[in-house]
Short mmCIF file of C-alpha atoms and ligand atoms in Angstrom, two decimals:
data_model
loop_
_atom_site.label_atom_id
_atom_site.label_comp_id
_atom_site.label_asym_id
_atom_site.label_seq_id
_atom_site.Cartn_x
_atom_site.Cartn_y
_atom_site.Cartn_z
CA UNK A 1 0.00 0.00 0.00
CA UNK A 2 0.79 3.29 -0.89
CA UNK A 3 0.67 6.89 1.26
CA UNK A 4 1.69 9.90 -0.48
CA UNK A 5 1.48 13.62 -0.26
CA UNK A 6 1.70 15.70 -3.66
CA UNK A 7 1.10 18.63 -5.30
CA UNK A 8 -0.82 19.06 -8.20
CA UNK A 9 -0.73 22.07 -10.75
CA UNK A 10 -3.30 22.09 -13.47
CA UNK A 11 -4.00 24.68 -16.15
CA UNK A 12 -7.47 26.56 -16.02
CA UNK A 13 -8.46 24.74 -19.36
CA UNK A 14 -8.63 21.53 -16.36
CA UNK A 15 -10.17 23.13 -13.44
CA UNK A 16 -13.76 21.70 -13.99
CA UNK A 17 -12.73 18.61 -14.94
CA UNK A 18 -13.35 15.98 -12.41
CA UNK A 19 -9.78 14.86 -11.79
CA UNK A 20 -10.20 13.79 -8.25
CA UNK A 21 -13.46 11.80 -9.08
CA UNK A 22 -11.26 9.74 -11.83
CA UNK A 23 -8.55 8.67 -9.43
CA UNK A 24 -11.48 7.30 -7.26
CA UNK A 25 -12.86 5.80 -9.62
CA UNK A 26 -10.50 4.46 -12.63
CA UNK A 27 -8.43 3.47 -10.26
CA UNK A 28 -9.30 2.87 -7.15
CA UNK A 29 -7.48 5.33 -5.03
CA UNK A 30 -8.63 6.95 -1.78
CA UNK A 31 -7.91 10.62 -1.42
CA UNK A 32 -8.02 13.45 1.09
CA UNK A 33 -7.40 16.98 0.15
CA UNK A 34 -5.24 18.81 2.09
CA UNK A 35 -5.22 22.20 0.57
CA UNK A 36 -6.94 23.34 -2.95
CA UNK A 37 -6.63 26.74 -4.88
CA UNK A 38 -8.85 26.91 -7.49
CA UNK A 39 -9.44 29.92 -9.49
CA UNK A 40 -11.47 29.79 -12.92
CA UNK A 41 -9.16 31.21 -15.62
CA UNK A 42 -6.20 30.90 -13.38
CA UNK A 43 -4.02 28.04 -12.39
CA UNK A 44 -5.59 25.21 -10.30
CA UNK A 45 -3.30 23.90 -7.25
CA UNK A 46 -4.17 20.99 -5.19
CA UNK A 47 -2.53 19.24 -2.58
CA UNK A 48 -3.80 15.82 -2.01
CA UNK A 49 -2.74 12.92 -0.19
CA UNK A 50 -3.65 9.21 -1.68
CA UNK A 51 -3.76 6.03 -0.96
CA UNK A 52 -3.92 3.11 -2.60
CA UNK A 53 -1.92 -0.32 -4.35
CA UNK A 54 1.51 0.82 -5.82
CA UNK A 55 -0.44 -0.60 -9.02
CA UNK A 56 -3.17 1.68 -9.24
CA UNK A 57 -1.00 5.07 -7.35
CA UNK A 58 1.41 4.64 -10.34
CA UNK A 59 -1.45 4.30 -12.89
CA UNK A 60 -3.22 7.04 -11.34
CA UNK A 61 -0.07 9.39 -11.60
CA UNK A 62 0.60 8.10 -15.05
CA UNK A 63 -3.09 9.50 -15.57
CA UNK A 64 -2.55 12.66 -14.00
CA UNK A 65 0.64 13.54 -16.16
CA UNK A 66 -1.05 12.37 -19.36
CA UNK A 67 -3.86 15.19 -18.78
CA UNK A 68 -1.14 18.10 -18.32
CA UNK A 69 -1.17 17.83 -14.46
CA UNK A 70 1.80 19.27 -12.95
CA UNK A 71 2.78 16.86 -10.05
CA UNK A 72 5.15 17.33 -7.19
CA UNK A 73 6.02 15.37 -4.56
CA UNK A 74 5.35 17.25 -0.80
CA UNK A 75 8.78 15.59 1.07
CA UNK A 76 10.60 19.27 0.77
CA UNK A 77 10.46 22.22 3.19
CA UNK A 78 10.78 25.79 2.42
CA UNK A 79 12.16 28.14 4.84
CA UNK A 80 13.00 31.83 4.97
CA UNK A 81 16.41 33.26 5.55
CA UNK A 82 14.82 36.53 7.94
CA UNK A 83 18.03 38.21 7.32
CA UNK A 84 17.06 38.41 3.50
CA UNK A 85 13.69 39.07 3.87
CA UNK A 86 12.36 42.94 3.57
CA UNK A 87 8.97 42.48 4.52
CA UNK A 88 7.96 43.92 0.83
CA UNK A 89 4.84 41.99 0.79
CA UNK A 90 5.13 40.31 -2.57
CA UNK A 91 4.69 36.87 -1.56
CA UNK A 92 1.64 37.80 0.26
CA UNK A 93 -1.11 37.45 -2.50
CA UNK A 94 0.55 34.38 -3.97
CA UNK A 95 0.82 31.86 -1.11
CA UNK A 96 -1.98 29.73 -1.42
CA UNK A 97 -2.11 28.68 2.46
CA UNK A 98 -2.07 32.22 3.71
CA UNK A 99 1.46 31.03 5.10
CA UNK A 100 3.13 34.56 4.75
CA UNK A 101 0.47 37.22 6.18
CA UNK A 102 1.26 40.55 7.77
CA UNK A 103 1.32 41.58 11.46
CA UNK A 104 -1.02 44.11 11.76
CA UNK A 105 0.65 45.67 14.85
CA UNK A 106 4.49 45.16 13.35
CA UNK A 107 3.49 45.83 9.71
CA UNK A 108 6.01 42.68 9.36
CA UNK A 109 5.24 39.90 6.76
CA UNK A 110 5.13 36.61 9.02
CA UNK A 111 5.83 33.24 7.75
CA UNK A 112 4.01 30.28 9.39
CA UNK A 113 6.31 26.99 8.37
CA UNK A 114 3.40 25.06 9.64
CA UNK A 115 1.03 25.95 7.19
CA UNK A 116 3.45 25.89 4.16
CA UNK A 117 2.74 23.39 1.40
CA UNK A 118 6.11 23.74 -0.32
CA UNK A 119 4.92 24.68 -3.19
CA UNK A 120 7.44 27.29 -4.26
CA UNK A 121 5.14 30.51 -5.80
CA UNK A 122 6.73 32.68 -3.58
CA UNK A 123 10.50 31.62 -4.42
CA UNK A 124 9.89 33.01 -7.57
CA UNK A 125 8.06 36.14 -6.54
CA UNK A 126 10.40 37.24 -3.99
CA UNK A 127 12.61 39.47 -5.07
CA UNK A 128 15.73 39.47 -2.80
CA UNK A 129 15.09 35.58 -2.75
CA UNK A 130 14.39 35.30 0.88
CA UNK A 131 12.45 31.96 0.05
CA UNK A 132 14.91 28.87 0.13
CA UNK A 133 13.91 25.58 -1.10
CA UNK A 134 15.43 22.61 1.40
CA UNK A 135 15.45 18.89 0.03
S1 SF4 B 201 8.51 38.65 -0.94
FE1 SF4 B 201 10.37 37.96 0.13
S2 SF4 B 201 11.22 39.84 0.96
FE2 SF4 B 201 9.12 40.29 0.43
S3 SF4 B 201 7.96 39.88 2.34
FE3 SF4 B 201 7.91 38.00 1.14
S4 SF4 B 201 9.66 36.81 1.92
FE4 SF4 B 201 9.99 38.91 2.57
S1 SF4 B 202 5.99 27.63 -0.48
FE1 SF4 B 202 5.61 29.80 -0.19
S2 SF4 B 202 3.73 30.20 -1.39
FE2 SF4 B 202 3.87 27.98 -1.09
S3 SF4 B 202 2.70 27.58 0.74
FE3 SF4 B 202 4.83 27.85 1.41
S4 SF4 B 202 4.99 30.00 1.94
FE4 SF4 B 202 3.13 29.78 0.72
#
């Protein structure tokens, strides 16, 4: 048996299709969703964790990728380096767990590790690349 955490991307042209509904039911997987961000005409971004044979998790990946489904495992951590950070806010708007929020009373942007995903929009979107990726 099989337990895994991943992320999915999916271009808006796949947001109403019923992706989760196929692994169910194709093949046989059992999912819970641990975080979902879906925005018509935007990018779609799902975390889910599933369960099932080896068999049917690799068939049910396999399916995933052929539809256009950006997949990435969850088993990295992304962390901040405060020394780096400027509290600019860019990140804010992006993080899709409301990880990096401001402090009303500080006016600083706080980062909650506990609530990160890993998914890496704000590594990209912060400009003095406060936002490390750790394997
Ligand atoms: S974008 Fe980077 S520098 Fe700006 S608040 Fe977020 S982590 Fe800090
Ligand atoms: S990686 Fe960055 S954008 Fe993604 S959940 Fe963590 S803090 Fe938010």
């Amino acid at each position: 048996m099989v337990l895994k955490r991943i992320v999915l991307t999916f271009p808006h042209k796949l947001v109403d299709e019923p992706i989760v509904y196929k692994l169910v039911k194709d093949h046989d997987l059992v999912f819970n969703i641990l975080q979902a961000k879906i925005t018509p005409k935007e990018e779609g971004l799902m975390v889910l964790e599933l369960k099932g044979t080896k068999e049917n998790y690799a068939k049910g990946i396999k399916y995933l990728a052929s539809i256009g489904v950006k997949l990435k495992p969850l088993d990295q951590d992304v962390r901040r380096d405060e020394d780096r950070c400027t509290h600019c806010g860019a990140c804010i708007s992006i993080c899709p767990t409301e990880s990096l929020y401001v402090d009303k009373k500080t006016m600083k942007v706080i980062f909650d590790p506990e609530k990160c995903i890993a998914c890496e929009l704000c590594v990209k979107a912060c400009p003095p690349r406060a936002m490390i990726v750790k394997f």
